[in-house]
Amino acid sequence: MALIVHKYGGTSMGSTERIRNVALRVAKWHRAGHQMVVVPSAMSGETNRLLGLAKELAPTKADTAYDRELDMLAATGEQASSALLAIALQAQGIEAVSYAGWQVPIKTNSAHTKARIESIDDARVRADLDAGRVVIVTGFQGIDPLGNITTLGRGGSDTSAVAVAAALKAAECLIYTDVDGVYTTDPRVVPEARRLLRVSFEEMLEMASMGSKVLQIRSVEFAGKYRVPLRVLSSFTPWDIDLDTEAASGTLITFEEDEDMEQAVVSGIAFNRDEAKIAVLGVPDTPGMAYQILGPVAEANIEVDVIIQNVSKDGKTDFSFTVHRNDYQKALDLLNALVLPILGAAEVVGDTRICKVSIVGIGMRSHVGVASRMFKCLSVEGINIQMISTSEIKTSVVIDEKYMELAVRALHREFDLDQAADSISN
Ligand code: ASP
Ligand code: MG
């Protein structure tokens, strides 16, 4: 018998019929003797619907008073789905109680629409569990020091579930979703992609930050910090499948490298089309140059990813970096207005038709030549690399977006991901 947290995404909670299925599944776990806490998302489409209503009345604006009301509004989606799940469980003859974040309470800071969890009081939930109840806690929300309802950012229920699991020291946090696990890459791009049985927390963090949208990135950070064992699995299996089979399905996000396990050098290929490239040309190569270019960019709250500074020639150099595509125009305008005149640089050029493709794997720590194998593979395909960045367990390249799928497929093959030892077929 263990304390288990289940999290169900919006699709899994999408209709009363699906909520009944969730209730039957949770009841199965409860009857097997586990202490169950469930964290649901709002019914699919509900958060968008609510935020859409607000937009009809007043366009989105950066205003705390407005954001406060968005949180009041959006938090109702999870309140409704949580109550419905409690009702469905009660209909199965199971004692169940639901709590909104503020009732637990889940305490957050005051950053409306993107609040961070600061602490969770586990007393109320524990008392219910000890009394044999299933406890349902709304995802996505909490309460700030002034008693205002806050939300955690889109996809935030994942983070709620992991945080609740951490606070209760749960044995495992199971994230039930509409995909059956974490794949070596997106199966829509590479049909041969395989589900990973296990992936390390660090690899998951790299993949989540690079557009693999299975989990909200903050939930992965949280799981890493508090060492919460996480499992991503399908909510579309029949609710009455064998519990042990279900408990071992999906992808487990682990902390230690399993020594018995043959570790693939590369575990996955991530990619995204969300970035754009900017180059400042003919910059005088003097101390403080990078700061003079990127300082104003950072002050404008624009996140920078890959950065390259070339060797200088005749005292001049080129400086390139990538930003999110949404920030591209803003960054370009800012550089032209503020940076060019001061630096005396020649010009600013940019390109939005790029993409970033990355190989990720903790095996890269102990193997040499992995990056060069990547570059060779891309050269064989005739794909030009525009930028490169590396970390201990990742190598990323920026290439023309029209070659993205070709690159991902070629790399998937190059690193034998179709046949990785640590994976099984669909
Ligand atoms: N309902 C919220 C959203 O749609 C939170 C979540 O589903 O995780 O973003
Ligand atoms: Mg989600």
Short mmCIF file of C-alpha atoms and ligand atoms in Angstrom, two decimals:
data_model
loop_
_atom_site.label_atom_id
_atom_site.label_comp_id
_atom_site.label_asym_id
_atom_site.label_seq_id
_atom_site.Cartn_x
_atom_site.Cartn_y
_atom_site.Cartn_z
CA MET A 1 0.00 0.00 0.00
CA ALA A 2 1.36 3.37 -0.98
CA LEU A 3 0.42 7.01 -1.24
CA ILE A 4 -0.04 7.70 -4.93
CA VAL A 5 -0.87 10.90 -6.81
CA HIS A 6 -2.71 10.68 -10.12
CA LYS A 7 -2.94 13.64 -12.48
CA TYR A 8 -5.49 13.67 -15.31
CA GLY A 9 -5.21 16.08 -18.24
CA GLY A 10 -8.05 17.99 -19.85
CA THR A 11 -8.71 15.38 -22.54
CA SER A 12 -9.03 12.66 -19.89
CA MET A 13 -11.56 14.86 -18.08
CA GLY A 14 -13.24 15.98 -21.32
CA SER A 15 -16.79 14.68 -20.75
CA THR A 16 -18.91 13.18 -17.97
CA GLU A 17 -18.33 9.80 -19.54
CA ARG A 18 -14.56 10.27 -19.36
CA ILE A 19 -14.78 11.58 -15.81
CA ARG A 20 -16.68 8.42 -14.91
CA ASN A 21 -13.84 6.40 -16.41
CA VAL A 22 -11.31 8.33 -14.36
CA ALA A 23 -13.43 7.63 -11.27
CA LEU A 24 -13.50 3.91 -12.06
CA ARG A 25 -9.73 3.86 -12.51
CA VAL A 26 -9.08 5.77 -9.30
CA ALA A 27 -11.54 3.50 -7.47
CA LYS A 28 -9.57 0.48 -8.68
CA TRP A 29 -6.36 1.90 -7.16
CA HIS A 30 -8.17 2.87 -3.96
CA ARG A 31 -9.71 -0.59 -3.58
CA ALA A 32 -6.27 -2.14 -4.07
CA GLY A 33 -5.35 -0.42 -0.82
CA HIS A 34 -3.54 2.71 -2.00
CA GLN A 35 -4.04 6.15 -0.50
CA MET A 36 -5.12 8.22 -3.47
CA VAL A 37 -4.78 11.93 -4.24
CA VAL A 38 -6.02 13.05 -7.64
CA VAL A 39 -5.16 16.32 -9.39
CA PRO A 40 -7.34 17.01 -12.44
CA SER A 41 -7.08 19.64 -15.16
CA ALA A 42 -10.15 21.51 -16.34
CA MET A 43 -12.32 19.73 -18.91
CA SER A 44 -10.60 20.10 -22.30
CA GLY A 45 -11.26 23.43 -23.96
CA GLU A 46 -12.63 24.97 -20.78
CA THR A 47 -9.63 27.15 -19.89
CA ASN A 48 -9.53 28.50 -23.46
CA ARG A 49 -13.27 29.11 -23.37
CA LEU A 50 -13.07 31.07 -20.13
CA LEU A 51 -10.08 33.15 -21.19
CA GLY A 52 -11.83 33.77 -24.52
CA LEU A 53 -14.82 35.26 -22.70
CA ALA A 54 -12.51 37.67 -20.88
CA LYS A 55 -10.93 38.70 -24.17
CA GLU A 56 -14.35 39.48 -25.63
CA LEU A 57 -14.86 42.02 -22.88
CA ALA A 58 -11.36 43.48 -22.76
CA PRO A 59 -8.27 42.67 -24.79
CA THR A 60 -5.32 41.09 -22.97
CA LYS A 61 -3.19 43.68 -21.26
CA ALA A 62 -0.28 43.72 -18.86
CA ASP A 63 -2.22 44.83 -15.84
CA THR A 64 -2.24 43.21 -12.41
CA ALA A 65 -5.89 43.99 -11.74
CA TYR A 66 -6.86 42.35 -15.03
CA ASP A 67 -4.59 39.34 -14.46
CA ARG A 68 -6.08 38.87 -11.00
CA GLU A 69 -9.51 38.47 -12.56
CA LEU A 70 -8.18 36.09 -15.21
CA ASP A 71 -7.01 33.87 -12.34
CA MET A 72 -10.38 34.10 -10.57
CA LEU A 73 -11.98 33.08 -13.83
CA ALA A 74 -9.65 30.36 -15.07
CA ALA A 75 -9.41 28.66 -11.68
CA THR A 76 -13.10 27.76 -11.92
CA GLY A 77 -12.35 25.25 -14.68
CA GLU A 78 -10.44 22.99 -12.33
CA GLN A 79 -12.88 23.61 -9.49
CA ALA A 80 -15.67 22.24 -11.67
CA SER A 81 -13.78 19.18 -12.91
CA SER A 82 -12.60 18.35 -9.38
CA ALA A 83 -16.10 18.49 -7.93
CA LEU A 84 -17.42 16.37 -10.81
CA LEU A 85 -14.77 13.76 -10.17
CA ALA A 86 -15.62 13.67 -6.46
CA ILE A 87 -19.29 13.20 -7.37
CA ALA A 88 -18.40 10.41 -9.80
CA LEU A 89 -16.33 8.65 -7.12
CA GLN A 90 -19.11 9.00 -4.57
CA ALA A 91 -21.42 7.40 -7.12
CA GLN A 92 -19.05 4.39 -7.05
CA GLY A 93 -19.59 4.17 -3.31
CA ILE A 94 -16.22 5.71 -2.48
CA GLU A 95 -15.78 8.49 0.02
CA ALA A 96 -14.22 11.39 -1.85
CA VAL A 97 -13.70 15.06 -1.18
CA SER A 98 -12.42 17.82 -3.46
CA TYR A 99 -10.47 20.93 -2.51
CA ALA A 100 -9.65 24.06 -4.45
CA GLY A 101 -6.01 25.12 -4.14
CA TRP A 102 -6.84 27.81 -1.57
CA GLN A 103 -8.56 25.28 0.68
CA VAL A 104 -5.51 23.03 1.04
CA PRO A 105 -3.88 25.60 0.97
CA ILE A 106 -1.36 25.61 -1.85
CA LYS A 107 0.48 28.86 -1.24
CA THR A 108 2.02 30.73 -4.17
CA ASN A 109 3.62 34.08 -4.82
CA SER A 110 1.51 36.90 -6.28
CA ALA A 111 2.58 36.62 -9.92
CA HIS A 112 -0.92 36.31 -11.38
CA THR A 113 -1.27 33.97 -14.39
CA LYS A 114 2.24 32.58 -13.79
CA ALA A 115 2.47 32.12 -10.03
CA ARG A 116 5.03 29.86 -8.38
CA ILE A 117 4.16 27.45 -5.61
CA GLU A 118 5.89 28.35 -2.35
CA SER A 119 4.48 25.84 0.10
CA ILE A 120 1.75 23.27 0.54
CA ASP A 121 0.10 22.46 3.85
CA ASP A 122 -0.49 18.72 3.86
CA ALA A 123 -2.51 18.47 7.13
CA ARG A 124 -6.00 18.62 5.67
CA VAL A 125 -5.28 16.19 2.87
CA ARG A 126 -3.54 13.78 5.22
CA ALA A 127 -6.45 13.77 7.64
CA ASP A 128 -8.81 12.80 4.82
CA LEU A 129 -6.46 10.10 3.56
CA ASP A 130 -6.17 8.69 7.07
CA ALA A 131 -9.96 8.61 7.23
CA GLY A 132 -9.96 6.48 4.07
CA ARG A 133 -11.08 9.15 1.63
CA VAL A 134 -9.90 9.79 -1.88
CA VAL A 135 -8.77 13.42 -2.00
CA ILE A 136 -9.07 15.53 -5.13
CA VAL A 137 -7.03 18.73 -5.34
CA THR A 138 -7.60 21.21 -8.16
CA GLY A 139 -4.68 21.57 -10.54
CA PHE A 140 -3.29 24.85 -11.86
CA GLN A 141 -3.94 27.11 -8.88
CA GLY A 142 -3.17 28.34 -5.41
CA ILE A 143 -3.53 31.33 -3.15
CA ASP A 144 -1.14 34.25 -2.65
CA PRO A 145 -0.14 35.87 0.66
CA LEU A 146 -3.02 38.36 0.33
CA GLY A 147 -5.62 35.65 -0.19
CA ASN A 148 -5.98 36.14 -3.93
CA ILE A 149 -6.50 33.10 -6.15
CA THR A 150 -3.56 32.59 -8.48
CA THR A 151 -2.88 30.27 -11.41
CA LEU A 152 0.41 28.65 -12.38
CA GLY A 153 0.56 29.23 -16.13
CA ARG A 154 -0.84 27.11 -18.94
CA GLY A 155 -0.32 23.41 -18.41
CA GLY A 156 0.22 24.14 -14.72
CA SER A 157 -1.73 21.16 -13.41
CA ASP A 158 1.32 18.98 -14.03
CA THR A 159 3.24 21.18 -11.63
CA SER A 160 0.39 21.10 -9.09
CA ALA A 161 0.42 17.31 -9.15
CA VAL A 162 4.17 17.04 -8.71
CA ALA A 163 4.16 19.64 -5.93
CA VAL A 164 1.35 17.85 -4.09
CA ALA A 165 3.24 14.56 -4.50
CA ALA A 166 6.39 16.20 -3.11
CA ALA A 167 4.54 17.70 -0.14
CA LEU A 168 2.93 14.34 0.71
CA LYS A 169 6.12 12.39 -0.05
CA ALA A 170 4.09 10.22 -2.40
CA ALA A 171 5.61 6.99 -3.65
CA GLU A 172 4.91 8.02 -7.25
CA CYS A 173 3.16 10.70 -9.28
CA LEU A 174 1.37 9.28 -12.30
CA ILE A 175 0.58 11.75 -15.07
CA TYR A 176 -2.30 10.30 -17.13
CA THR A 177 -2.47 11.96 -20.50
CA ASP A 178 -3.50 11.47 -24.13
CA VAL A 179 -0.10 10.10 -25.15
CA ASP A 180 1.19 6.84 -23.75
CA GLY A 181 4.62 8.06 -22.72
CA VAL A 182 7.74 9.93 -23.76
CA TYR A 183 9.05 9.07 -27.21
CA THR A 184 12.51 9.13 -28.77
CA THR A 185 11.10 11.89 -30.96
CA ASP A 186 7.71 13.07 -32.20
CA PRO A 187 6.08 10.03 -33.87
CA ARG A 188 4.31 12.39 -36.28
CA VAL A 189 7.71 13.22 -37.76
CA VAL A 190 9.36 9.81 -37.37
CA PRO A 191 6.87 6.93 -37.46
CA GLU A 192 9.61 4.60 -36.14
CA ALA A 193 9.89 6.62 -32.91
CA ARG A 194 9.78 4.42 -29.85
CA ARG A 195 8.38 4.94 -26.42
CA LEU A 196 11.09 5.08 -23.77
CA LEU A 197 10.54 2.84 -20.77
CA ARG A 198 12.69 5.18 -18.72
CA VAL A 199 14.22 8.56 -19.19
CA SER A 200 16.38 10.43 -16.73
CA PHE A 201 15.09 13.57 -15.14
CA GLU A 202 17.88 15.61 -16.74
CA GLU A 203 17.09 14.32 -20.22
CA MET A 204 13.42 15.03 -19.68
CA LEU A 205 14.26 18.57 -18.65
CA GLU A 206 16.23 19.13 -21.85
CA MET A 207 13.49 17.60 -23.98
CA ALA A 208 10.71 19.54 -22.24
CA SER A 209 12.61 22.79 -22.67
CA MET A 210 13.02 22.07 -26.35
CA GLY A 211 9.45 21.74 -27.32
CA SER A 212 8.57 18.21 -26.33
CA LYS A 213 5.28 19.23 -24.79
CA VAL A 214 4.43 16.12 -22.82
CA LEU A 215 4.96 17.83 -19.47
CA GLN A 216 5.03 21.43 -18.31
CA ILE A 217 8.73 22.16 -17.84
CA ARG A 218 8.25 23.52 -14.36
CA SER A 219 6.78 20.22 -13.22
CA VAL A 220 9.96 18.47 -14.36
CA GLU A 221 12.10 20.99 -12.48
CA PHE A 222 9.99 20.42 -9.41
CA ALA A 223 10.24 16.65 -9.71
CA GLY A 224 14.02 16.98 -9.97
CA LYS A 225 14.33 19.28 -7.00
CA TYR A 226 12.16 17.16 -4.70
CA ARG A 227 13.03 13.82 -6.27
CA VAL A 228 9.46 12.83 -7.02
CA PRO A 229 9.30 9.68 -9.15
CA LEU A 230 7.15 10.61 -12.13
CA ARG A 231 5.44 8.41 -14.68
CA VAL A 232 3.74 9.55 -17.88
CA LEU A 233 1.10 7.10 -19.08
CA SER A 234 -2.04 6.85 -21.16
CA SER A 235 -5.47 7.55 -19.76
CA PHE A 236 -7.01 5.76 -22.73
CA THR A 237 -6.29 2.22 -21.64
CA PRO A 238 -9.44 0.44 -20.37
CA TRP A 239 -9.89 1.48 -16.75
CA ASP A 240 -10.11 -2.14 -15.62
CA ILE A 241 -6.74 -3.34 -16.95
CA ASP A 242 -4.59 -5.15 -14.43
CA LEU A 243 -3.26 -2.65 -11.91
CA ASP A 244 0.31 -3.96 -11.95
CA THR A 245 0.40 -3.77 -15.75
CA GLU A 246 -0.92 -0.23 -15.62
CA ALA A 247 1.55 0.73 -12.89
CA ALA A 248 4.45 -0.38 -15.08
CA SER A 249 3.22 1.22 -18.33
CA GLY A 250 4.20 4.52 -19.94
CA THR A 251 7.56 6.18 -19.28
CA LEU A 252 9.19 6.45 -15.88
CA ILE A 253 11.25 9.57 -15.26
CA THR A 254 14.07 8.39 -13.02
CA PHE A 255 16.95 9.86 -11.05
CA GLU A 256 19.69 7.31 -10.97
CA GLU A 257 21.19 5.69 -13.97
CA ASP A 258 20.20 2.09 -13.76
CA GLU A 259 23.48 0.23 -13.87
CA ASP A 260 21.98 -2.94 -15.26
CA MET A 261 20.42 -1.05 -18.07
CA GLU A 262 22.25 -0.69 -21.32
CA GLN A 263 22.32 3.03 -21.77
CA ALA A 264 21.78 4.45 -25.23
CA VAL A 265 24.24 7.25 -26.03
CA VAL A 266 21.42 9.42 -27.33
CA SER A 267 17.96 8.98 -25.84
CA GLY A 268 15.97 11.37 -27.96
CA ILE A 269 15.87 13.95 -30.73
CA ALA A 270 14.10 17.19 -29.86
CA PHE A 271 13.26 20.00 -32.24
CA ASN A 272 11.43 23.26 -32.39
CA ARG A 273 10.53 25.95 -34.83
CA ASP A 274 9.93 28.59 -32.19
CA GLU A 275 13.14 30.52 -32.59
CA ALA A 276 14.54 33.16 -34.91
CA LYS A 277 18.13 34.18 -35.54
CA ILE A 278 19.56 37.66 -35.24
CA ALA A 279 23.07 38.72 -36.25
CA VAL A 280 24.76 42.01 -35.45
CA LEU A 281 27.45 42.52 -38.07
CA GLY A 282 30.66 44.54 -37.96
CA VAL A 283 30.77 45.03 -34.22
CA PRO A 284 33.98 46.53 -32.81
CA ASP A 285 35.67 43.72 -30.87
CA THR A 286 36.10 45.49 -27.55
CA PRO A 287 35.41 44.51 -23.93
CA GLY A 288 31.75 44.81 -22.93
CA MET A 289 30.45 44.24 -26.47
CA ALA A 290 28.32 41.21 -25.63
CA TYR A 291 26.84 43.05 -22.69
CA GLN A 292 26.10 46.13 -24.79
CA ILE A 293 24.16 43.99 -27.25
CA LEU A 294 22.43 41.55 -24.92
CA GLY A 295 21.93 43.90 -21.95
CA PRO A 296 19.10 45.86 -23.59
CA VAL A 297 17.63 42.60 -24.91
CA ALA A 298 17.51 41.15 -21.41
CA GLU A 299 16.08 44.37 -20.01
CA ALA A 300 13.23 44.06 -22.50
CA ASN A 301 12.55 40.63 -21.00
CA ILE A 302 13.52 38.83 -24.19
CA GLU A 303 15.03 35.43 -23.63
CA VAL A 304 18.13 34.55 -25.62
CA ASP A 305 19.08 31.00 -26.47
CA VAL A 306 22.00 30.05 -28.72
CA ILE A 307 24.78 32.68 -28.83
CA ILE A 308 27.77 32.84 -31.18
CA GLN A 309 30.58 35.34 -31.34
CA ASN A 310 33.02 34.98 -34.18
CA VAL A 311 36.76 35.50 -34.20
CA SER A 312 37.42 39.11 -35.05
CA LYS A 313 39.08 40.32 -38.19
CA ASP A 314 40.49 43.85 -38.42
CA GLY A 315 39.03 44.57 -35.00
CA LYS A 316 35.48 43.81 -36.11
CA THR A 317 33.36 40.79 -35.40
CA ASP A 318 29.87 39.37 -35.92
CA PHE A 319 27.63 38.47 -33.04
CA SER A 320 24.62 36.16 -33.51
CA PHE A 321 21.97 34.78 -31.22
CA THR A 322 18.49 33.30 -31.27
CA VAL A 323 15.30 34.54 -29.60
CA HIS A 324 11.75 33.25 -29.52
CA ARG A 325 9.97 34.05 -32.78
CA ASN A 326 7.37 36.10 -30.94
CA ASP A 327 10.14 38.39 -29.72
CA TYR A 328 11.95 38.63 -33.04
CA GLN A 329 10.57 41.94 -34.32
CA LYS A 330 10.84 43.55 -30.91
CA ALA A 331 14.47 42.49 -30.59
CA LEU A 332 15.30 43.70 -34.09
CA ASP A 333 13.70 47.11 -33.51
CA LEU A 334 15.44 47.46 -30.20
CA LEU A 335 18.86 46.65 -31.63
CA ASN A 336 18.40 49.06 -34.51
CA ALA A 337 17.22 51.86 -32.23
CA LEU A 338 19.46 51.44 -29.22
CA VAL A 339 22.44 49.27 -29.96
CA LEU A 340 23.61 50.08 -33.50
CA PRO A 341 24.14 53.81 -32.90
CA ILE A 342 26.02 53.27 -29.64
CA LEU A 343 28.18 50.37 -30.78
CA GLY A 344 28.86 51.72 -34.22
CA ALA A 345 28.04 48.28 -35.66
CA ALA A 346 27.40 47.95 -39.37
CA GLU A 347 23.97 46.33 -39.47
CA VAL A 348 21.50 43.95 -37.88
CA VAL A 349 20.13 41.09 -39.95
CA GLY A 350 17.78 38.29 -39.05
CA ASP A 351 16.10 35.12 -40.20
CA THR A 352 12.90 33.56 -38.90
CA ARG A 353 13.01 30.50 -41.11
CA ILE A 354 15.25 28.49 -38.85
CA CYS A 355 14.74 25.61 -36.49
CA LYS A 356 16.69 23.99 -33.72
CA VAL A 357 17.34 20.27 -33.65
CA SER A 358 18.97 18.64 -30.64
CA ILE A 359 20.26 15.26 -29.64
CA VAL A 360 19.80 14.56 -25.94
CA GLY A 361 21.29 11.80 -23.81
CA ILE A 362 23.10 11.32 -20.52
CA GLY A 363 25.22 8.77 -22.39
CA MET A 364 26.94 11.74 -24.05
CA ARG A 365 28.78 12.40 -20.79
CA SER A 366 30.80 9.23 -21.12
CA HIS A 367 31.14 8.93 -24.89
CA VAL A 368 33.34 11.06 -27.11
CA GLY A 369 32.61 11.90 -30.71
CA VAL A 370 28.85 12.03 -30.35
CA ALA A 371 28.58 15.61 -31.61
CA SER A 372 30.85 14.93 -34.58
CA ARG A 373 28.68 11.93 -35.47
CA MET A 374 25.75 14.32 -35.49
CA PHE A 375 27.57 16.81 -37.75
CA LYS A 376 28.66 14.07 -40.12
CA CYS A 377 25.12 12.76 -40.40
CA LEU A 378 23.82 16.24 -41.25
CA SER A 379 26.60 16.79 -43.79
CA VAL A 380 25.76 13.52 -45.53
CA GLU A 381 22.22 14.85 -45.90
CA GLY A 382 23.61 18.11 -47.28
CA ILE A 383 22.21 20.15 -44.42
CA ASN A 384 24.11 23.31 -43.54
CA ILE A 385 24.60 24.04 -39.84
CA GLN A 386 24.22 27.70 -38.97
CA MET A 387 24.83 27.61 -35.23
CA ILE A 388 25.82 25.05 -32.63
CA SER A 389 25.40 24.93 -28.89
CA THR A 390 26.22 22.19 -26.43
CA SER A 391 25.70 21.20 -22.87
CA GLU A 392 26.85 18.14 -21.00
CA ILE A 393 23.98 16.00 -22.23
CA LYS A 394 22.82 17.83 -25.36
CA THR A 395 24.06 19.13 -28.70
CA SER A 396 21.83 21.53 -30.61
CA VAL A 397 22.15 22.87 -34.11
CA VAL A 398 20.30 25.69 -35.80
CA ILE A 399 19.46 24.88 -39.41
CA ASP A 400 17.12 26.05 -42.18
CA GLU A 401 13.61 25.08 -41.11
CA LYS A 402 12.86 23.43 -44.43
CA TYR A 403 15.29 20.64 -43.51
CA MET A 404 13.92 20.05 -40.04
CA GLU A 405 12.08 16.78 -40.68
CA LEU A 406 14.90 15.42 -42.80
CA ALA A 407 17.41 16.19 -40.04
CA VAL A 408 15.28 14.65 -37.32
CA ARG A 409 14.72 11.46 -39.31
CA ALA A 410 18.37 11.13 -40.27
CA LEU A 411 19.54 11.63 -36.68
CA HIS A 412 16.95 9.22 -35.34
CA ARG A 413 18.39 6.59 -37.66
CA GLU A 414 22.03 7.57 -37.05
CA PHE A 415 21.71 7.04 -33.30
CA ASP A 416 19.84 3.73 -33.67
CA LEU A 417 16.80 5.04 -31.91
CA ASP A 418 14.55 2.75 -33.91
CA GLN A 419 16.23 -0.11 -32.11
CA ALA A 420 17.32 1.39 -28.80
CA ALA A 421 17.71 -1.25 -26.08
CA ASP A 422 15.76 0.85 -23.64
CA SER A 423 12.59 1.05 -25.65
CA ILE A 424 9.74 -1.08 -26.83
CA SER A 425 7.58 -0.90 -29.90
CA ASN A 426 4.16 0.66 -29.92
N1 ASP B 1 -6.39 23.96 -17.46
C1 ASP B 1 -5.10 24.60 -17.52
C2 ASP B 1 -4.68 24.77 -18.97
O1 ASP B 1 -5.42 24.45 -19.86
C3 ASP B 1 -4.07 23.87 -16.74
C4 ASP B 1 -3.76 22.49 -17.22
O2 ASP B 1 -4.54 21.88 -17.94
O3 ASP B 1 -2.72 21.96 -16.85
O4 ASP B 1 -3.62 25.27 -19.23
MG MG B 2 -1.34 19.39 -19.98
#
